[in-house]
JSON list of C-alpha atoms in Angstrom, two decimals:
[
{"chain": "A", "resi": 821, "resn": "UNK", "atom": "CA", "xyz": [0.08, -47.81, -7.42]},
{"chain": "A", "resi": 822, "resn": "UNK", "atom": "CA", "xyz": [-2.49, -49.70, -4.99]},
{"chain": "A", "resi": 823, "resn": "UNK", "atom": "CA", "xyz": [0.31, -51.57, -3.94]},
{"chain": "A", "resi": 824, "resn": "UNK", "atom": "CA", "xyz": [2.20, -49.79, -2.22]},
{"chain": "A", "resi": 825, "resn": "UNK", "atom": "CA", "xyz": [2.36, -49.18, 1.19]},
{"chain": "A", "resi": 826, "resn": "UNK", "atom": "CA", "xyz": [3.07, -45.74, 1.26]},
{"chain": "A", "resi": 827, "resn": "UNK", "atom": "CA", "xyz": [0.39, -45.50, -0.63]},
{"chain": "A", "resi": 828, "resn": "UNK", "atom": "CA", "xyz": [-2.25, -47.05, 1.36]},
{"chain": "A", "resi": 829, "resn": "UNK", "atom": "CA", "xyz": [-1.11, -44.98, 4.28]},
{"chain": "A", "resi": 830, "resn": "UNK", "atom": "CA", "xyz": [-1.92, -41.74, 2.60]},
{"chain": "A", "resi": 831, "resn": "UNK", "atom": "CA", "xyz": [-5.07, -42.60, 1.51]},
{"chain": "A", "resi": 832, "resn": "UNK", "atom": "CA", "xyz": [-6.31, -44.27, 4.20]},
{"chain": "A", "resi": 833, "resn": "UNK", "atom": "CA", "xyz": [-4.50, -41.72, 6.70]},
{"chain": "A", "resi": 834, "resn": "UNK", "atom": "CA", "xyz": [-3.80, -44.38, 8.89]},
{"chain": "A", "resi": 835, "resn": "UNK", "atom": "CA", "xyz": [-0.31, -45.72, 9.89]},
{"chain": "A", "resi": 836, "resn": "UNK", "atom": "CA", "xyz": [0.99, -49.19, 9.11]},
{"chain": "A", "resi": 837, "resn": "UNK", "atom": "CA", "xyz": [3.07, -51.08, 11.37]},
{"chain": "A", "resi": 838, "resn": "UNK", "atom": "CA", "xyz": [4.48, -54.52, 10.29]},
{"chain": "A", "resi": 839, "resn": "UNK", "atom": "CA", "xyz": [6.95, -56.19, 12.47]},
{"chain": "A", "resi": 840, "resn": "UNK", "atom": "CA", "xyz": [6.87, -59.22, 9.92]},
{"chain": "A", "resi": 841, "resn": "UNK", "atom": "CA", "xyz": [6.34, -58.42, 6.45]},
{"chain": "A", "resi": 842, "resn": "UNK", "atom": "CA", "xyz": [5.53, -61.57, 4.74]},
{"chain": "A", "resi": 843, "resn": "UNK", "atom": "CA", "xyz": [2.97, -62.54, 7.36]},
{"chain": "A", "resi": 844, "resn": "UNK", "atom": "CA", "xyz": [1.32, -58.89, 7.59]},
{"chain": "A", "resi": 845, "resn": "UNK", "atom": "CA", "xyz": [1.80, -57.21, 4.34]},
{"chain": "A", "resi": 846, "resn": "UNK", "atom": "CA", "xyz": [-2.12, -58.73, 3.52]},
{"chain": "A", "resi": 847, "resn": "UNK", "atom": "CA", "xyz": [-3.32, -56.67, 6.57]},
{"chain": "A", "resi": 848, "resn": "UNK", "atom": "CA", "xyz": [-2.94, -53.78, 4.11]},
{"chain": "A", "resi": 849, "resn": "UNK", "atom": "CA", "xyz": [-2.42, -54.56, 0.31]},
{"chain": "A", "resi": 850, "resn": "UNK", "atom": "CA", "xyz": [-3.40, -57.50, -1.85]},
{"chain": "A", "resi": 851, "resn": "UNK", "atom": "CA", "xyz": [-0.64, -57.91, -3.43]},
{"chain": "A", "resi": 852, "resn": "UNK", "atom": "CA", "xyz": [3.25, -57.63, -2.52]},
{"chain": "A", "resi": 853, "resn": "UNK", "atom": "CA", "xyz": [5.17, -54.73, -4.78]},
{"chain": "A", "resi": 854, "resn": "UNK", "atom": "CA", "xyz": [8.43, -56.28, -6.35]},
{"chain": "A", "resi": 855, "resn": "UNK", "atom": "CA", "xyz": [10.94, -55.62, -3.89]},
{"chain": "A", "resi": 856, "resn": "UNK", "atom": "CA", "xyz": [14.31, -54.37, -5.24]},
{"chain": "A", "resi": 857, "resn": "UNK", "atom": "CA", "xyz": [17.25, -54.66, -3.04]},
{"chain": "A", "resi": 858, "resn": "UNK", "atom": "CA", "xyz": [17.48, -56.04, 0.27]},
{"chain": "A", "resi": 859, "resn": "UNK", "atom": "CA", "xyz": [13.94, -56.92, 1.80]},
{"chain": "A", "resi": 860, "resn": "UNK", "atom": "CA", "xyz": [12.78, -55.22, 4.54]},
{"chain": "A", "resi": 861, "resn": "UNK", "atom": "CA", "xyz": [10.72, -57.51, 7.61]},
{"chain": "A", "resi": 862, "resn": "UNK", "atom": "CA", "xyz": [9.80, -54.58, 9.77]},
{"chain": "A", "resi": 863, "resn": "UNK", "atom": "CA", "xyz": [8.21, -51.45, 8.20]},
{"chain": "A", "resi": 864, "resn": "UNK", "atom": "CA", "xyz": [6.69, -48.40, 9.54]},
{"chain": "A", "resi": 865, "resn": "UNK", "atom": "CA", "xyz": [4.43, -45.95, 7.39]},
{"chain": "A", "resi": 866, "resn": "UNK", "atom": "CA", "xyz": [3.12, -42.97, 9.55]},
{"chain": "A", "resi": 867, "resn": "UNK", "atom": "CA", "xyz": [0.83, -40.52, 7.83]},
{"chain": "A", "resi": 868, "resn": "UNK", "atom": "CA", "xyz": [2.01, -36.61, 7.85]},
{"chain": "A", "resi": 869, "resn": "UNK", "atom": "CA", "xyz": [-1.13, -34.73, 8.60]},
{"chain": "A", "resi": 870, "resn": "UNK", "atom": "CA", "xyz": [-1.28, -31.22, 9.82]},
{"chain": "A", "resi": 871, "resn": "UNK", "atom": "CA", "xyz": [-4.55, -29.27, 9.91]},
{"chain": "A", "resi": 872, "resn": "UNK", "atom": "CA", "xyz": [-6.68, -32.38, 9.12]},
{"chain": "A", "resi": 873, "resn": "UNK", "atom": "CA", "xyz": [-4.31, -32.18, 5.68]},
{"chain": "A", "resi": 874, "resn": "UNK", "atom": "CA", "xyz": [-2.54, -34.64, 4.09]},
{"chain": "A", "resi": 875, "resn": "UNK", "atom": "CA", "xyz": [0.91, -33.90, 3.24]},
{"chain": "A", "resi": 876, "resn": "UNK", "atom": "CA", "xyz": [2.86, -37.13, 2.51]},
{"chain": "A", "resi": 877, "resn": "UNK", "atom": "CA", "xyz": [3.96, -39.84, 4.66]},
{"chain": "A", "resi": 878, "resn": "UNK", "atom": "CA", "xyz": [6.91, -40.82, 6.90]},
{"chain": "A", "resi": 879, "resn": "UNK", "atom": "CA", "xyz": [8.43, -44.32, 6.84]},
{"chain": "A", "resi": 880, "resn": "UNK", "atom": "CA", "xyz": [11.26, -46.33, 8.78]},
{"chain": "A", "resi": 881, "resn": "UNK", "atom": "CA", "xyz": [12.69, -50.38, 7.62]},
{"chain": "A", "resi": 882, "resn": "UNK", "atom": "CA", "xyz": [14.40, -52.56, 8.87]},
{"chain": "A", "resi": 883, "resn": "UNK", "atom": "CA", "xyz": [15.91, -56.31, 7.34]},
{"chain": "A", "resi": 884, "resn": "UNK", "atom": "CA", "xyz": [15.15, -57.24, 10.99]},
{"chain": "A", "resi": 885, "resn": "UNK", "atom": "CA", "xyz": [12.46, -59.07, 12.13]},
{"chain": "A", "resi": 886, "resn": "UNK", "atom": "CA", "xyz": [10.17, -56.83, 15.26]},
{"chain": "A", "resi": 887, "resn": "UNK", "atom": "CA", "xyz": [13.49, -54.19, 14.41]},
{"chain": "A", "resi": 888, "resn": "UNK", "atom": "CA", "xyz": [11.05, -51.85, 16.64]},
{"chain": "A", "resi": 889, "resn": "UNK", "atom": "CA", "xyz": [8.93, -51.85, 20.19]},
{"chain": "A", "resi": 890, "resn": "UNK", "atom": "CA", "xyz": [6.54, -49.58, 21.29]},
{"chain": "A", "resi": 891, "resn": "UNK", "atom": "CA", "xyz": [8.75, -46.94, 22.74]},
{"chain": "A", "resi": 892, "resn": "UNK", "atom": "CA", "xyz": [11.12, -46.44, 19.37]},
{"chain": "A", "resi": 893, "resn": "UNK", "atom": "CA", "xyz": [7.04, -46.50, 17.52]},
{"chain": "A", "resi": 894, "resn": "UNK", "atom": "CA", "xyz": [5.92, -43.71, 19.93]},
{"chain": "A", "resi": 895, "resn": "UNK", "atom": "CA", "xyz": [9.20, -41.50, 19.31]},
{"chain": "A", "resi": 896, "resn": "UNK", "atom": "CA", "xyz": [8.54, -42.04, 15.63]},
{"chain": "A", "resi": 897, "resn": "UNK", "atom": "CA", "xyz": [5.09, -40.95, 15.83]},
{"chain": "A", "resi": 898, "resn": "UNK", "atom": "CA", "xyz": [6.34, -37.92, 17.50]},
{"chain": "A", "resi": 899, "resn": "UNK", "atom": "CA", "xyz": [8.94, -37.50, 15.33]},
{"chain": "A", "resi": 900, "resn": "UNK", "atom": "CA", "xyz": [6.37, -37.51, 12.12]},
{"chain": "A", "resi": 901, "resn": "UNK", "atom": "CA", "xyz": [4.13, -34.95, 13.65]},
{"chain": "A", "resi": 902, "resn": "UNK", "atom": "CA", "xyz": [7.42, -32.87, 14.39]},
{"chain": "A", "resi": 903, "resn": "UNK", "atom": "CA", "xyz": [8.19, -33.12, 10.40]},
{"chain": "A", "resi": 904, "resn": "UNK", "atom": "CA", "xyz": [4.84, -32.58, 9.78]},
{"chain": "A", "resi": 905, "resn": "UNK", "atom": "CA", "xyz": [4.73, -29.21, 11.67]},
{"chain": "A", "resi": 906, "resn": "UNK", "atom": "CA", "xyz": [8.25, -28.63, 9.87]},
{"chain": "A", "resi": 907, "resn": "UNK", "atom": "CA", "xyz": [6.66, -29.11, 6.62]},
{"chain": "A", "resi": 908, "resn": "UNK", "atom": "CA", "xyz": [4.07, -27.00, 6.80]},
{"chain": "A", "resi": 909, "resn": "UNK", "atom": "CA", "xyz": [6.21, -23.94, 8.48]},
{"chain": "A", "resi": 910, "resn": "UNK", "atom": "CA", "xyz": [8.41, -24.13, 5.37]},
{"chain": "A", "resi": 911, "resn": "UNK", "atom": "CA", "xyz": [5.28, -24.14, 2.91]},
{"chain": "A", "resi": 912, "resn": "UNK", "atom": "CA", "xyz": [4.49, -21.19, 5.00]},
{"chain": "A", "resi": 913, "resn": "UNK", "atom": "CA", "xyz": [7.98, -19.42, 4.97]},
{"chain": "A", "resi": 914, "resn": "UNK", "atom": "CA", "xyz": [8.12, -19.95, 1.62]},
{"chain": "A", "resi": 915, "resn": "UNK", "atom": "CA", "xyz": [4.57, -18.34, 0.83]},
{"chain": "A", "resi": 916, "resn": "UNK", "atom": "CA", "xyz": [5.35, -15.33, 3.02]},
{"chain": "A", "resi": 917, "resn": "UNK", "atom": "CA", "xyz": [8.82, -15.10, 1.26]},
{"chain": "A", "resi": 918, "resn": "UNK", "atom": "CA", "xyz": [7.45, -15.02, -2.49]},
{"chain": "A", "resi": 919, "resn": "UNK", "atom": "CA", "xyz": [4.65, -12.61, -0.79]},
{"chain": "A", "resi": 920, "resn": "UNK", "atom": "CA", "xyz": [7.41, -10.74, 0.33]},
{"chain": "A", "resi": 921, "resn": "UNK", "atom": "CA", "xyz": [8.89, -10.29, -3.14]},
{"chain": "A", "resi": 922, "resn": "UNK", "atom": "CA", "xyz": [5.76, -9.37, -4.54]},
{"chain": "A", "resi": 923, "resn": "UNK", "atom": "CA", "xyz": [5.33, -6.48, -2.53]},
{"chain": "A", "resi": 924, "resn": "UNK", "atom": "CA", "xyz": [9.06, -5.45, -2.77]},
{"chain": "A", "resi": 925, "resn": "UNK", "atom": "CA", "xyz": [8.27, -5.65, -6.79]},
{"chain": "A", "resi": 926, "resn": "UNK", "atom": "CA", "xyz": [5.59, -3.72, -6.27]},
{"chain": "A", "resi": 927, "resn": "UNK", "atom": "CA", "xyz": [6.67, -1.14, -3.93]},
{"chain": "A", "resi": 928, "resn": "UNK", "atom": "CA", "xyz": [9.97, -0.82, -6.85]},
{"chain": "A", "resi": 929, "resn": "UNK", "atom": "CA", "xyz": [7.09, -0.28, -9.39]},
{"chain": "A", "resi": 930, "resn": "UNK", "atom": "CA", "xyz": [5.36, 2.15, -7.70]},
{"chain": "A", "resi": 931, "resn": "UNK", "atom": "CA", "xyz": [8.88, 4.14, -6.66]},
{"chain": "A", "resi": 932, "resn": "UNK", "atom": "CA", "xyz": [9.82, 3.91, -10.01]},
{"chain": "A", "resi": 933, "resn": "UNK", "atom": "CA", "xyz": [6.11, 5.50, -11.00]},
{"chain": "A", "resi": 934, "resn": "UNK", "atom": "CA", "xyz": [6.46, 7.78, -8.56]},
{"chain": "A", "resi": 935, "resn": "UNK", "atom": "CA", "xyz": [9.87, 8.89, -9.86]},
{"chain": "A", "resi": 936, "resn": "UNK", "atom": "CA", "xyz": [8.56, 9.30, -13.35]},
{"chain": "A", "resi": 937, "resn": "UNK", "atom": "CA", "xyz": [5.82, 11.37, -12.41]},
{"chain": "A", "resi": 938, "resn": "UNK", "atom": "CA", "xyz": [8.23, 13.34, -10.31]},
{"chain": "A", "resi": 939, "resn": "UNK", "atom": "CA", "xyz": [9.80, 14.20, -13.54]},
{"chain": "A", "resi": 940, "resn": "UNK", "atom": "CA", "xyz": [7.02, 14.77, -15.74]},
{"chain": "A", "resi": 941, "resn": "UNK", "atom": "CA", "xyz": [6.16, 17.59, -13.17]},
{"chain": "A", "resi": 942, "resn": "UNK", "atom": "CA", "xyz": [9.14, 18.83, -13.29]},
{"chain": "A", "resi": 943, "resn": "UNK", "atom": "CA", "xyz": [8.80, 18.89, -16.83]},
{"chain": "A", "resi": 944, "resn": "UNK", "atom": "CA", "xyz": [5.49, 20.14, -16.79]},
{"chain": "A", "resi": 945, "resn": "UNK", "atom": "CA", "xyz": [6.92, 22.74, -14.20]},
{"chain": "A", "resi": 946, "resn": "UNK", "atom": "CA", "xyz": [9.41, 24.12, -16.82]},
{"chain": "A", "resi": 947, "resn": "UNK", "atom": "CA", "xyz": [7.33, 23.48, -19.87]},
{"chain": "A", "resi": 948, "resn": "UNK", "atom": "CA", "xyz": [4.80, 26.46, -18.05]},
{"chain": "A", "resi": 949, "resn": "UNK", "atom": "CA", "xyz": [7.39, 28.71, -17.19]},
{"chain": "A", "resi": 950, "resn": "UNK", "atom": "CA", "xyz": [8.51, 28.98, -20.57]},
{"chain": "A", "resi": 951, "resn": "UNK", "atom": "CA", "xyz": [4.38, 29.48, -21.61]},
{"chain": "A", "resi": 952, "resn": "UNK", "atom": "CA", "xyz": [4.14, 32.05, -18.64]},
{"chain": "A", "resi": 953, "resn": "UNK", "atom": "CA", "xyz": [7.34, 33.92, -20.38]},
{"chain": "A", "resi": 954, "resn": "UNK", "atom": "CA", "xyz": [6.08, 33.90, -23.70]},
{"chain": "A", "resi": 955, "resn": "UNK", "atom": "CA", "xyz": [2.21, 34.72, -22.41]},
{"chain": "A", "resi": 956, "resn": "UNK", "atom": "CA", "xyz": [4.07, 37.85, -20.89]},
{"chain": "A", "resi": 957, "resn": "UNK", "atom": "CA", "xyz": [6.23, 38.54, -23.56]},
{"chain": "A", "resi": 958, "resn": "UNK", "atom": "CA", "xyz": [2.74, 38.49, -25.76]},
{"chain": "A", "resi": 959, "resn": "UNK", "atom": "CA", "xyz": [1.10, 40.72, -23.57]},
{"chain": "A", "resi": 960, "resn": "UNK", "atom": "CA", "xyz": [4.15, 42.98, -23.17]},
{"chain": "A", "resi": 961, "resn": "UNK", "atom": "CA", "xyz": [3.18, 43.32, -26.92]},
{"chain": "A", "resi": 962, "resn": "UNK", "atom": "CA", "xyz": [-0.14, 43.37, -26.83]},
{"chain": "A", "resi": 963, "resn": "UNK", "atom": "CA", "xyz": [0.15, 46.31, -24.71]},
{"chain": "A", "resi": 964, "resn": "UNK", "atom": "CA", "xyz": [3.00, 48.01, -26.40]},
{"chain": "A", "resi": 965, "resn": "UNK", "atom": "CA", "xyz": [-0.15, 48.08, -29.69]},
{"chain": "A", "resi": 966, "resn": "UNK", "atom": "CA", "xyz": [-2.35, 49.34, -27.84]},
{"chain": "A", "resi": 967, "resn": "UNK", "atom": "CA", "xyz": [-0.31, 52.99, -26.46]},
{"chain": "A", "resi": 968, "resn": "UNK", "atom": "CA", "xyz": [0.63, 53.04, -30.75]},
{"chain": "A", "resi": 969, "resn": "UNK", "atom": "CA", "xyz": [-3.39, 52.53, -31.28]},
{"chain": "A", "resi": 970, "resn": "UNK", "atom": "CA", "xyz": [-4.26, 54.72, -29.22]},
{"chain": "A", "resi": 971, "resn": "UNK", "atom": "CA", "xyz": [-1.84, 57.78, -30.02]},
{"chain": "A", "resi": 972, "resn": "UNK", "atom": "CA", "xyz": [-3.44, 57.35, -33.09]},
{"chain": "A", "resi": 973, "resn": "UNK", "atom": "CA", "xyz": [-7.01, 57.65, -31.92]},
{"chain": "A", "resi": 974, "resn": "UNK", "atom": "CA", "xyz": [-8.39, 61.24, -31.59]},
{"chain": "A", "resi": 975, "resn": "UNK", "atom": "CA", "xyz": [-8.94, 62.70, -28.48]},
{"chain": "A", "resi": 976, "resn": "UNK", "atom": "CA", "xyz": [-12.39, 63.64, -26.97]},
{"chain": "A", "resi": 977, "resn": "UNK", "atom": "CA", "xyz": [-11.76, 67.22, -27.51]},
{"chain": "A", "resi": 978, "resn": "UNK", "atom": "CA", "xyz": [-10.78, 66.88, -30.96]},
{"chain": "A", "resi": 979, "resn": "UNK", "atom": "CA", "xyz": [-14.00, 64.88, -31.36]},
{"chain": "A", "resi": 980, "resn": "UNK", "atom": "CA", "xyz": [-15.97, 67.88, -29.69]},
{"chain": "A", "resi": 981, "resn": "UNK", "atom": "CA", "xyz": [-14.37, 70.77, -31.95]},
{"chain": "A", "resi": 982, "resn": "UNK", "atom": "CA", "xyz": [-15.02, 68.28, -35.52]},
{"chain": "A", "resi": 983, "resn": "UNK", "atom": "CA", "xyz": [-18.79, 67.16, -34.16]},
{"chain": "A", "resi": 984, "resn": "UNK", "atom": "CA", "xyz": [-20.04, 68.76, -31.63]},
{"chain": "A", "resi": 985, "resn": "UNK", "atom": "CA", "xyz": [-22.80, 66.27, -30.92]},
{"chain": "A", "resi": 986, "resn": "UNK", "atom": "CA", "xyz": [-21.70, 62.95, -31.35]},
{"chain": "A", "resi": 987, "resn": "UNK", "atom": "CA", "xyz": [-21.38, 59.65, -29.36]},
{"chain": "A", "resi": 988, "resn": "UNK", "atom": "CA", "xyz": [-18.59, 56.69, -28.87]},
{"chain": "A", "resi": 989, "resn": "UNK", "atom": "CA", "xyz": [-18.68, 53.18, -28.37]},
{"chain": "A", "resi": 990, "resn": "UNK", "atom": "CA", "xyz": [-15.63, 51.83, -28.65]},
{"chain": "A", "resi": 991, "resn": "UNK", "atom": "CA", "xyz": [-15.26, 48.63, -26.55]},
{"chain": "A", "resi": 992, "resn": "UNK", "atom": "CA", "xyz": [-12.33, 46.63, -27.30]},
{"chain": "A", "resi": 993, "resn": "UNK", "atom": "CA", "xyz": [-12.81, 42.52, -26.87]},
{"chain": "A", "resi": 994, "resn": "UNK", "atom": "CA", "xyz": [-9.88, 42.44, -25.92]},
{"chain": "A", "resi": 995, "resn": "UNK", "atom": "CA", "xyz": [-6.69, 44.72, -25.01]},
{"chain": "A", "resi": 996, "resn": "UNK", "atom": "CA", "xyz": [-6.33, 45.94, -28.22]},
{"chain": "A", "resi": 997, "resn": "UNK", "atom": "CA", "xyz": [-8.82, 46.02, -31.02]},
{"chain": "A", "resi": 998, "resn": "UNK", "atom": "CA", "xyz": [-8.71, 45.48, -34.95]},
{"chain": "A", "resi": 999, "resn": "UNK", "atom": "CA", "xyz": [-10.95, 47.85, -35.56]},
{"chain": "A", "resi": 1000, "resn": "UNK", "atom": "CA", "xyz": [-10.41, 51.75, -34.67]},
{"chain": "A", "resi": 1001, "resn": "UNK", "atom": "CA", "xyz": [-11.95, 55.63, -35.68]},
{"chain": "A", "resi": 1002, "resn": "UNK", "atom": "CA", "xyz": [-9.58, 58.31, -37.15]},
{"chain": "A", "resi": 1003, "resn": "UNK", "atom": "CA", "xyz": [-10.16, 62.06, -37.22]},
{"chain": "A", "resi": 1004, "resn": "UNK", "atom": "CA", "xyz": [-7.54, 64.20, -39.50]},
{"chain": "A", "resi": 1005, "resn": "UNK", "atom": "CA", "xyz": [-7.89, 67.98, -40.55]},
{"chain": "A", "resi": 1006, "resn": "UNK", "atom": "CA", "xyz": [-6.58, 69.01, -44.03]},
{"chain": "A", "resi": 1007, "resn": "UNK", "atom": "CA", "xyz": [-7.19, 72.52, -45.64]},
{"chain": "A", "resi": 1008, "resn": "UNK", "atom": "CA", "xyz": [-9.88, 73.04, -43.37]},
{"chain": "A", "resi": 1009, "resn": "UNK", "atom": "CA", "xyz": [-11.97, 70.14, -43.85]},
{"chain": "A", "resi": 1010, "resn": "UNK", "atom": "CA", "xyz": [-12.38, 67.46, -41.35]},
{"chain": "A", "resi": 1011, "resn": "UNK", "atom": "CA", "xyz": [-11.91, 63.66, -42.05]},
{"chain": "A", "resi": 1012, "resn": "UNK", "atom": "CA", "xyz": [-13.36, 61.01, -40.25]},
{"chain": "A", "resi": 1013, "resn": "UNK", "atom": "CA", "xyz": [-12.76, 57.38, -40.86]},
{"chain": "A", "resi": 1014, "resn": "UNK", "atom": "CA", "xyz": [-13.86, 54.58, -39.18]},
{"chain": "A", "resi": 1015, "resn": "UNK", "atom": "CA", "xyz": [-11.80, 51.33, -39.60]},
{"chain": "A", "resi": 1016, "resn": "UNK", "atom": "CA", "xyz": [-12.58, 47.86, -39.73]},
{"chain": "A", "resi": 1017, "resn": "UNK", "atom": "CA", "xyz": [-10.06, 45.69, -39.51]},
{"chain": "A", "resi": 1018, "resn": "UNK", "atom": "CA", "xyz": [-10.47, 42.20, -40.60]},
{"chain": "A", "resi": 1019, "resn": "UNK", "atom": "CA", "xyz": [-7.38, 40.60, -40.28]}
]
C-alpha cells in the first residue's frame, strides 16, 4: 500500500518526521490513507536497520500539533536503533536456540544408535559364544571319530607281516577322513580292503 507512511519509510529507509500532517503528508505520499479513529498531526516513522538490513520500522503520534522537538526526536532515534539491535539479538537467540535443539536431537539419535549397536554386540557377543560351544562340541566329536577310525586302522607292523613291501598315503583333508584301509586275518589268509566312503 503506496500510501502509507510506514511504508514509504521502509522502502525508502529514510525516516519521516511530520509535525503537521495535513500540510506535510505530500512531502512523502500522494495521497492521504483513510484515517480511522482519531487523527494524528504529528507523526514519526524511523526506519529499523541493523547491518545495512531492513527489519521494519518504528513509529510515534500524536493528535497534537509539533507533539515533539528535537531532543524527544533524537531519544527516539536512539531508542529505534536500541530496538533494532533488540530485534536482531532475538532473531539470533532464537536461531542459536532451534540450533541448539537440533544438535540435542541429534546427539539423542546418535545415543540412541549408539545404544542399539551396544546391544547388537552384545548380541553378537553371545550369538558367538554359543557358535564357539557348538564348534567345540563338533570338534570334541570330530575327534572322538577319529581315535574309533583309527583303532580300526591296522598298524604298521601288521602292514609289514601281511605285505612286506608296500607303501601308505593316507592324508586326511581334514581331522578325520571318509575314506580308510582295513587289514583282517581269517583262516590264514589275509584281507585287505580299502574303503571309500562317499557319504
Amino acid at each position: 500500500e503506496v500510501n502509507r507512511l510506514a511504508v514509504w519509510c521502509v522502502r525508502n529507509r529514510k525516516e519521516i518526521i511530520i509535525h503537521n500532517y495535513i500540510e506535510e503528508y505530500m512531502n512523502y505520499i500522494e495521497a492521504p490513507a483513510l484515517i480511522m479513529g482519531e487523527f494524528m498531526h504529528s507523526i514519526i516513522y524511523l526506519p529499523l536497520i541493523i547491518k545495512g538490513r531492513i527489519i521494519g520500522d518504528f513509529t510515534v503520534q500524536s493528535t497534537k500539533l509539533n507533539a515533539y522537538n528535537d531532543e524527544q526526536i533524537e531519544i527516539l532515534r536512539t531508542l529505534a536503533a536500541y530496538a533494532s539491535v533488540a530485534l536482531e539479538n532475538a532473531v539470533q537467540f532464537q536461531t542459536i536456540s532451534e540450533a541448539n535443539i537440533e544438535i540435542l536431537a541429534q546427539k539423542v539419535a546418535l545415543e540412541s544408535a549408539y545404544d542399539e549397536i551396544q546391544r547388537q554386540n552384545e548380541h553378537l557377543g553371545a550369538a558367538n559364544h554359543r557358535i564357539e560351544m557348538q564348534n567345540l562340541a563338533i570338534t570334541d566329536s570330530i575327534q572322538y571319530a577319529k581315535r574309533i577310525q583309527e583303532a580300526i586302522l591296522p598298524t604298521p607292523s601288521e602292514l609289514s607281516a601281511a605285505l612286506p613291501r608296500h607303501f601308505i598315503l593316507y592324508r586326511p583333508r581334514e581331522i578325520v577322513s571318509g575314506d580308510f584301509y582295513w587289514l583282517a586275518h581269517t583262516d590264514g589268509v589275509s584281507v585287505i580292503a580299502v574303503v571309500d566312503c562317499t557319504g
